[in-house]
Amino acid sequence: MRNLWMSFSLAWNFLTILPWPWGTQAHVSTSQLAQSMRWYPFVGFLLGGMLAVSDSILLSAFSESVANMMVIVILVCITGALHQDGLADTIDALVGGKEKTQRLTILRDSHIGAIGATGLMLALGLRYAGLVSLPSGSREWVLLCFPALGRWAMVIGTWKVFYARPDGGVAAAFIEYLSIRDVIVATLILAAGMFWSLDPLRAIFLLLSIVVVVRIIVWGATRLFGGMTGDILGTINEIVEIGFLLSAPFLVRNV
């Protein structure tokens, strides 16, 4: 039980800037870091719950357009813009790097380029467009689920891949030690929430579609970067979240 609590605390503290007072990161092993990924969808559902509650409060005081923008701001602030940073760095690396070593060097550069900043702004704009297009009555469900889907996608993107840098990095422990048990637990947590929200056939179709998209990204990253990094995993989160928001009107129709 203590190991489970520790792994959840690690997931919470890694994915958010909000302190978790009942856990500690002292003397954490690499296997415990990887094990924490099983809790990523659950942390995503908790974040989604915060967004749904915030959205309800915001809609009582502001217009829907303001509420949409504030929901995006809240999520970015709670997560410390972790995945947005990864997206911007990945875009810069893809555009500016001519070969693997150069792309990896750009990924590690803490400065954001013009192309990366433009891509980030467009991504945030697509998030807003997705929220605007949500059918009436589906907002709470979508806000609850999309952070969980994005974080589960990172687990799928970490399974059976190589870390791109030979000298290691933050994401190396997750990639090297993630077990099939962790993937299964994360998938069961996500599936429980999705089956409760969608009918089984639509939920299965959605999850399988995400698996296909993520593994295509993994294939492309392996060819272009020689493997995966934390920035690329953050990019996967962004792509899946935005894709779900944009496709949500088709998924929730007649539900």
mmCIF file of C-alpha atoms in Angstrom:
data_model
loop_
_atom_site.group_PDB
_atom_site.id
_atom_site.type_symbol
_atom_site.label_atom_id
_atom_site.label_comp_id
_atom_site.label_asym_id
_atom_site.label_seq_id
_atom_site.Cartn_x
_atom_site.Cartn_y
_atom_site.Cartn_z
ATOM 1 C CA MET A 1 0.000 0.000 0.000
ATOM 2 C CA ARG A 2 2.837 2.386 0.815
ATOM 3 C CA ASN A 3 4.420 1.769 -2.595
ATOM 4 C CA LEU A 4 1.123 2.522 -4.315
ATOM 5 C CA TRP A 5 0.754 5.745 -2.352
ATOM 6 C CA MET A 6 4.333 6.702 -3.159
ATOM 7 C CA SER A 7 3.843 6.074 -6.870
ATOM 8 C CA PHE A 8 0.663 8.163 -6.920
ATOM 9 C CA SER A 9 2.446 10.989 -5.080
ATOM 10 C CA LEU A 10 5.236 10.893 -7.641
ATOM 11 C CA ALA A 11 2.754 11.069 -10.510
ATOM 12 C CA TRP A 12 0.902 13.977 -8.927
ATOM 13 C CA ASN A 13 4.042 15.949 -8.139
ATOM 14 C CA PHE A 14 5.524 15.344 -11.577
ATOM 15 C CA LEU A 15 2.407 16.267 -13.561
ATOM 16 C CA THR A 16 1.278 19.262 -11.504
ATOM 17 C CA ILE A 17 2.781 22.137 -9.568
ATOM 18 C CA LEU A 18 0.305 21.598 -6.724
ATOM 19 C CA PRO A 19 2.025 20.135 -3.634
ATOM 20 C CA TRP A 20 0.874 16.747 -2.380
ATOM 21 C CA PRO A 21 1.424 16.935 1.387
ATOM 22 C CA TRP A 22 1.065 13.203 2.125
ATOM 23 C CA GLY A 23 3.850 11.934 -0.089
ATOM 24 C CA THR A 24 7.579 12.276 -0.407
ATOM 25 C CA GLN A 25 10.093 11.994 -3.226
ATOM 26 C CA ALA A 26 13.059 11.156 -0.994
ATOM 27 C CA HIS A 27 15.053 8.042 -1.943
ATOM 28 C CA VAL A 28 12.985 7.323 -5.047
ATOM 29 C CA SER A 29 14.194 4.491 -7.252
ATOM 30 C CA THR A 30 14.022 4.459 -11.045
ATOM 31 C CA SER A 31 11.490 1.633 -10.942
ATOM 32 C CA GLN A 32 9.242 3.702 -8.642
ATOM 33 C CA LEU A 33 9.422 6.592 -11.093
ATOM 34 C CA ALA A 34 8.289 4.321 -13.906
ATOM 35 C CA GLN A 35 5.598 2.760 -11.712
ATOM 36 C CA SER A 36 4.119 6.203 -11.114
ATOM 37 C CA MET A 37 2.978 6.288 -14.737
ATOM 38 C CA ARG A 38 0.194 3.827 -13.914
ATOM 39 C CA TRP A 39 -1.471 6.727 -12.087
ATOM 40 C CA TYR A 40 -1.219 9.210 -14.973
ATOM 41 C CA PRO A 41 -4.819 8.751 -16.172
ATOM 42 C CA PHE A 42 -6.116 9.048 -12.598
ATOM 43 C CA VAL A 43 -4.215 12.299 -12.129
ATOM 44 C CA GLY A 44 -5.688 13.367 -15.461
ATOM 45 C CA PHE A 45 -9.212 12.680 -14.214
ATOM 46 C CA LEU A 46 -8.482 14.714 -11.070
ATOM 47 C CA LEU A 47 -7.256 17.597 -13.208
ATOM 48 C CA GLY A 48 -10.333 17.226 -15.386
ATOM 49 C CA GLY A 49 -12.550 17.365 -12.321
ATOM 50 C CA MET A 50 -10.885 20.613 -11.278
ATOM 51 C CA LEU A 51 -11.487 22.024 -14.755
ATOM 52 C CA ALA A 52 -15.145 20.957 -14.757
ATOM 53 C CA VAL A 53 -15.773 22.588 -11.370
ATOM 54 C CA SER A 54 -13.884 25.728 -12.386
ATOM 55 C CA ASP A 55 -15.831 25.882 -15.647
ATOM 56 C CA SER A 56 -19.144 25.695 -13.808
ATOM 57 C CA ILE A 57 -18.121 28.562 -11.547
ATOM 58 C CA LEU A 58 -16.752 30.633 -14.415
ATOM 59 C CA LEU A 59 -19.906 30.191 -16.513
ATOM 60 C CA SER A 60 -21.972 31.587 -13.661
ATOM 61 C CA ALA A 61 -19.970 34.815 -13.746
ATOM 62 C CA PHE A 62 -18.623 35.214 -17.294
ATOM 63 C CA SER A 63 -19.534 34.519 -20.891
ATOM 64 C CA GLU A 64 -18.725 31.128 -22.394
ATOM 65 C CA SER A 65 -15.851 32.553 -24.445
ATOM 66 C CA VAL A 66 -14.186 33.944 -21.316
ATOM 67 C CA ALA A 67 -14.790 30.671 -19.473
ATOM 68 C CA ASN A 68 -13.182 28.729 -22.325
ATOM 69 C CA MET A 69 -10.068 30.874 -22.197
ATOM 70 C CA MET A 70 -9.840 30.706 -18.419
ATOM 71 C CA VAL A 71 -10.135 26.910 -18.421
ATOM 72 C CA ILE A 72 -7.108 26.744 -20.711
ATOM 73 C CA VAL A 73 -5.199 29.159 -18.485
ATOM 74 C CA ILE A 74 -6.048 27.145 -15.368
ATOM 75 C CA LEU A 75 -4.805 23.875 -16.885
ATOM 76 C CA VAL A 76 -1.585 25.457 -18.141
ATOM 77 C CA CYS A 77 -0.940 27.011 -14.727
ATOM 78 C CA ILE A 78 -1.715 23.837 -12.739
ATOM 79 C CA THR A 79 0.602 21.749 -14.899
ATOM 80 C CA GLY A 80 3.358 24.353 -15.051
ATOM 81 C CA ALA A 81 3.103 24.442 -18.868
ATOM 82 C CA LEU A 82 5.115 21.207 -18.823
ATOM 83 C CA HIS A 83 3.679 19.734 -22.002
ATOM 84 C CA GLN A 84 3.378 23.043 -23.832
ATOM 85 C CA ASP A 85 7.118 23.486 -23.327
ATOM 86 C CA GLY A 86 7.714 20.033 -24.789
ATOM 87 C CA LEU A 87 5.562 20.826 -27.816
ATOM 88 C CA ALA A 88 7.386 24.085 -28.550
ATOM 89 C CA ASP A 89 10.810 22.448 -28.188
ATOM 90 C CA THR A 90 9.802 19.554 -30.442
ATOM 91 C CA ILE A 91 8.550 21.887 -33.158
ATOM 92 C CA ASP A 92 11.788 23.894 -33.009
ATOM 93 C CA ALA A 93 13.833 20.696 -33.234
ATOM 94 C CA LEU A 94 11.877 19.338 -36.186
ATOM 95 C CA VAL A 95 12.161 22.583 -38.123
ATOM 96 C CA GLY A 96 15.690 23.598 -37.165
ATOM 97 C CA GLY A 97 17.504 20.272 -36.987
ATOM 98 C CA LYS A 98 18.965 18.659 -40.087
ATOM 99 C CA GLU A 99 20.075 15.434 -38.407
ATOM 100 C CA LYS A 100 19.450 13.537 -35.172
ATOM 101 C CA THR A 101 22.224 15.041 -33.064
ATOM 102 C CA GLN A 102 21.254 18.581 -34.001
ATOM 103 C CA ARG A 103 17.586 17.913 -33.281
ATOM 104 C CA LEU A 104 18.408 16.514 -29.841
ATOM 105 C CA THR A 105 20.583 19.552 -29.118
ATOM 106 C CA ILE A 106 17.716 21.888 -29.988
ATOM 107 C CA LEU A 107 15.359 19.850 -27.798
ATOM 108 C CA ARG A 108 17.595 20.525 -24.804
ATOM 109 C CA ASP A 109 17.858 24.244 -25.511
ATOM 110 C CA SER A 110 15.771 26.102 -22.936
ATOM 111 C CA HIS A 111 15.103 28.957 -25.361
ATOM 112 C CA ILE A 112 12.031 28.885 -27.555
ATOM 113 C CA GLY A 113 12.319 29.804 -31.230
ATOM 114 C CA ALA A 114 9.891 31.722 -33.396
ATOM 115 C CA ILE A 115 8.553 28.580 -35.036
ATOM 116 C CA GLY A 116 8.075 26.850 -31.713
ATOM 117 C CA ALA A 117 6.283 29.887 -30.268
ATOM 118 C CA THR A 118 4.045 30.048 -33.322
ATOM 119 C CA GLY A 119 3.216 26.354 -33.043
ATOM 120 C CA LEU A 120 2.434 26.759 -29.348
ATOM 121 C CA MET A 121 0.083 29.672 -30.027
ATOM 122 C CA LEU A 122 -1.684 27.697 -32.741
ATOM 123 C CA ALA A 123 -2.032 24.719 -30.387
ATOM 124 C CA LEU A 124 -3.606 26.884 -27.705
ATOM 125 C CA GLY A 125 -5.891 28.368 -30.342
ATOM 126 C CA LEU A 126 -7.007 24.880 -31.391
ATOM 127 C CA ARG A 127 -7.784 24.075 -27.767
ATOM 128 C CA TYR A 128 -9.990 27.135 -27.598
ATOM 129 C CA ALA A 129 -11.686 26.222 -30.881
ATOM 130 C CA GLY A 130 -12.371 22.738 -29.542
ATOM 131 C CA LEU A 131 -13.993 24.096 -26.401
ATOM 132 C CA VAL A 132 -16.100 26.556 -28.405
ATOM 133 C CA SER A 133 -17.439 23.776 -30.638
ATOM 134 C CA LEU A 134 -18.577 21.492 -27.801
ATOM 135 C CA PRO A 135 -22.268 20.554 -27.993
ATOM 136 C CA SER A 136 -24.554 21.715 -25.222
ATOM 137 C CA GLY A 137 -24.490 19.421 -22.225
ATOM 138 C CA SER A 138 -21.156 17.779 -23.050
ATOM 139 C CA ARG A 139 -18.757 20.253 -21.482
ATOM 140 C CA GLU A 140 -18.443 18.577 -18.094
ATOM 141 C CA TRP A 141 -17.736 15.168 -19.635
ATOM 142 C CA VAL A 142 -15.157 16.491 -22.088
ATOM 143 C CA LEU A 143 -13.368 18.597 -19.473
ATOM 144 C CA LEU A 144 -13.239 15.611 -17.143
ATOM 145 C CA CYS A 145 -11.832 13.202 -19.736
ATOM 146 C CA PHE A 146 -9.410 15.022 -22.005
ATOM 147 C CA PRO A 147 -6.550 15.455 -19.475
ATOM 148 C CA ALA A 148 -6.785 11.736 -18.649
ATOM 149 C CA LEU A 149 -6.603 10.754 -22.309
ATOM 150 C CA GLY A 150 -3.533 12.894 -22.898
ATOM 151 C CA ARG A 151 -1.687 11.457 -19.911
ATOM 152 C CA TRP A 152 -2.630 7.889 -20.813
ATOM 153 C CA ALA A 153 -1.281 8.543 -24.294
ATOM 154 C CA MET A 154 2.109 9.330 -22.748
ATOM 155 C CA VAL A 155 2.074 5.934 -21.044
ATOM 156 C CA ILE A 156 1.367 4.256 -24.403
ATOM 157 C CA GLY A 157 4.153 6.333 -25.944
ATOM 158 C CA THR A 158 6.615 5.190 -23.285
ATOM 159 C CA TRP A 159 6.009 1.454 -23.635
ATOM 160 C CA LYS A 160 8.744 -0.533 -25.426
ATOM 161 C CA VAL A 161 10.675 2.434 -26.785
ATOM 162 C CA PHE A 162 14.274 3.609 -26.608
ATOM 163 C CA TYR A 163 15.487 6.765 -24.926
ATOM 164 C CA ALA A 164 17.040 8.995 -27.563
ATOM 165 C CA ARG A 165 20.038 10.316 -25.622
ATOM 166 C CA PRO A 166 22.891 7.965 -24.643
ATOM 167 C CA ASP A 167 23.813 10.228 -21.701
ATOM 168 C CA GLY A 168 20.371 9.889 -20.130
ATOM 169 C CA GLY A 169 17.789 12.453 -19.079
ATOM 170 C CA VAL A 170 14.670 13.057 -17.013
ATOM 171 C CA ALA A 171 12.476 10.688 -19.011
ATOM 172 C CA ALA A 172 15.049 7.883 -19.241
ATOM 173 C CA ALA A 173 13.895 6.134 -16.056
ATOM 174 C CA PHE A 174 10.270 6.149 -17.188
ATOM 175 C CA ILE A 175 11.140 4.749 -20.598
ATOM 176 C CA GLU A 176 13.599 2.098 -19.438
ATOM 177 C CA TYR A 177 11.655 0.719 -16.471
ATOM 178 C CA LEU A 178 7.988 0.985 -17.465
ATOM 179 C CA SER A 179 6.438 -2.474 -17.155
ATOM 180 C CA ILE A 180 3.477 -4.044 -18.911
ATOM 181 C CA ARG A 181 1.715 -4.136 -15.534
ATOM 182 C CA ASP A 182 1.969 -0.351 -15.298
ATOM 183 C CA VAL A 183 0.542 0.008 -18.803
ATOM 184 C CA ILE A 184 -2.337 -2.359 -18.007
ATOM 185 C CA VAL A 185 -3.218 -0.590 -14.743
ATOM 186 C CA ALA A 186 -3.164 2.815 -16.457
ATOM 187 C CA THR A 187 -5.351 1.488 -19.255
ATOM 188 C CA LEU A 188 -7.872 -0.042 -16.848
ATOM 189 C CA ILE A 189 -8.127 3.228 -14.913
ATOM 190 C CA LEU A 190 -8.735 5.167 -18.101
ATOM 191 C CA ALA A 191 -11.149 2.584 -19.520
ATOM 192 C CA ALA A 192 -13.246 2.652 -16.353
ATOM 193 C CA GLY A 193 -13.738 6.394 -16.696
ATOM 194 C CA MET A 194 -14.341 6.299 -20.446
ATOM 195 C CA PHE A 195 -16.816 3.402 -20.329
ATOM 196 C CA TRP A 196 -18.735 5.301 -17.674
ATOM 197 C CA SER A 197 -18.848 8.357 -19.933
ATOM 198 C CA LEU A 198 -19.263 6.788 -23.383
ATOM 199 C CA ASP A 199 -20.896 3.660 -24.677
ATOM 200 C CA PRO A 200 -18.365 0.786 -24.894
ATOM 201 C CA LEU A 201 -18.062 0.739 -28.692
ATOM 202 C CA ARG A 202 -17.261 4.440 -28.941
ATOM 203 C CA ALA A 203 -14.873 4.229 -26.014
ATOM 204 C CA ILE A 204 -13.007 1.277 -27.541
ATOM 205 C CA PHE A 205 -12.833 3.027 -30.925
ATOM 206 C CA LEU A 206 -11.460 6.163 -29.264
ATOM 207 C CA LEU A 207 -8.786 4.304 -27.296
ATOM 208 C CA LEU A 208 -7.681 2.228 -30.273
ATOM 209 C CA SER A 209 -7.460 5.370 -32.405
ATOM 210 C CA ILE A 210 -5.236 7.005 -29.806
ATOM 211 C CA VAL A 211 -2.990 3.933 -29.677
ATOM 212 C CA VAL A 212 -2.548 4.053 -33.460
ATOM 213 C CA VAL A 213 -1.778 7.787 -33.472
ATOM 214 C CA VAL A 214 0.673 7.506 -30.582
ATOM 215 C CA ARG A 215 2.577 4.584 -32.048
ATOM 216 C CA ILE A 216 2.853 6.407 -35.384
ATOM 217 C CA ILE A 217 4.388 9.337 -33.506
ATOM 218 C CA VAL A 218 6.747 6.922 -31.729
ATOM 219 C CA TRP A 219 7.786 5.476 -35.088
ATOM 220 C CA GLY A 220 8.437 8.951 -36.486
ATOM 221 C CA ALA A 221 10.364 10.032 -33.371
ATOM 222 C CA THR A 222 12.557 6.940 -33.580
ATOM 223 C CA ARG A 223 13.468 7.778 -37.157
ATOM 224 C CA LEU A 224 14.016 11.507 -36.578
ATOM 225 C CA PHE A 225 15.480 11.546 -33.058
ATOM 226 C CA GLY A 226 16.687 8.008 -32.510
ATOM 227 C CA GLY A 227 14.111 7.407 -29.784
ATOM 228 C CA MET A 228 11.837 9.185 -27.339
ATOM 229 C CA THR A 229 12.439 12.054 -24.910
ATOM 230 C CA GLY A 230 10.336 13.843 -22.330
ATOM 231 C CA ASP A 231 9.650 16.682 -24.768
ATOM 232 C CA ILE A 232 8.271 14.272 -27.351
ATOM 233 C CA LEU A 233 6.072 12.632 -24.716
ATOM 234 C CA GLY A 234 4.758 16.095 -23.832
ATOM 235 C CA THR A 235 4.038 16.643 -27.517
ATOM 236 C CA ILE A 236 2.056 13.395 -27.581
ATOM 237 C CA ASN A 237 -0.038 14.679 -24.676
ATOM 238 C CA GLU A 238 -0.765 17.906 -26.533
ATOM 239 C CA ILE A 239 -1.661 16.203 -29.811
ATOM 240 C CA VAL A 240 -4.045 13.744 -28.156
ATOM 241 C CA GLU A 241 -5.736 16.354 -25.967
ATOM 242 C CA ILE A 242 -6.272 18.735 -28.874
ATOM 243 C CA GLY A 243 -7.385 15.938 -31.185
ATOM 244 C CA PHE A 244 -9.945 14.770 -28.647
ATOM 245 C CA LEU A 245 -11.290 18.274 -28.069
ATOM 246 C CA LEU A 246 -11.731 18.795 -31.802
ATOM 247 C CA SER A 247 -13.374 15.393 -32.350
ATOM 248 C CA ALA A 248 -15.546 15.482 -29.208
ATOM 249 C CA PRO A 249 -18.661 16.833 -31.000
ATOM 250 C CA PHE A 250 -18.725 13.681 -33.147
ATOM 251 C CA LEU A 251 -18.138 11.384 -30.183
ATOM 252 C CA VAL A 252 -20.786 12.833 -27.897
ATOM 253 C CA ARG A 253 -23.513 13.216 -30.503
ATOM 254 C CA ASN A 254 -26.606 11.274 -29.508
ATOM 255 C CA VAL A 255 -24.932 10.073 -26.276
#
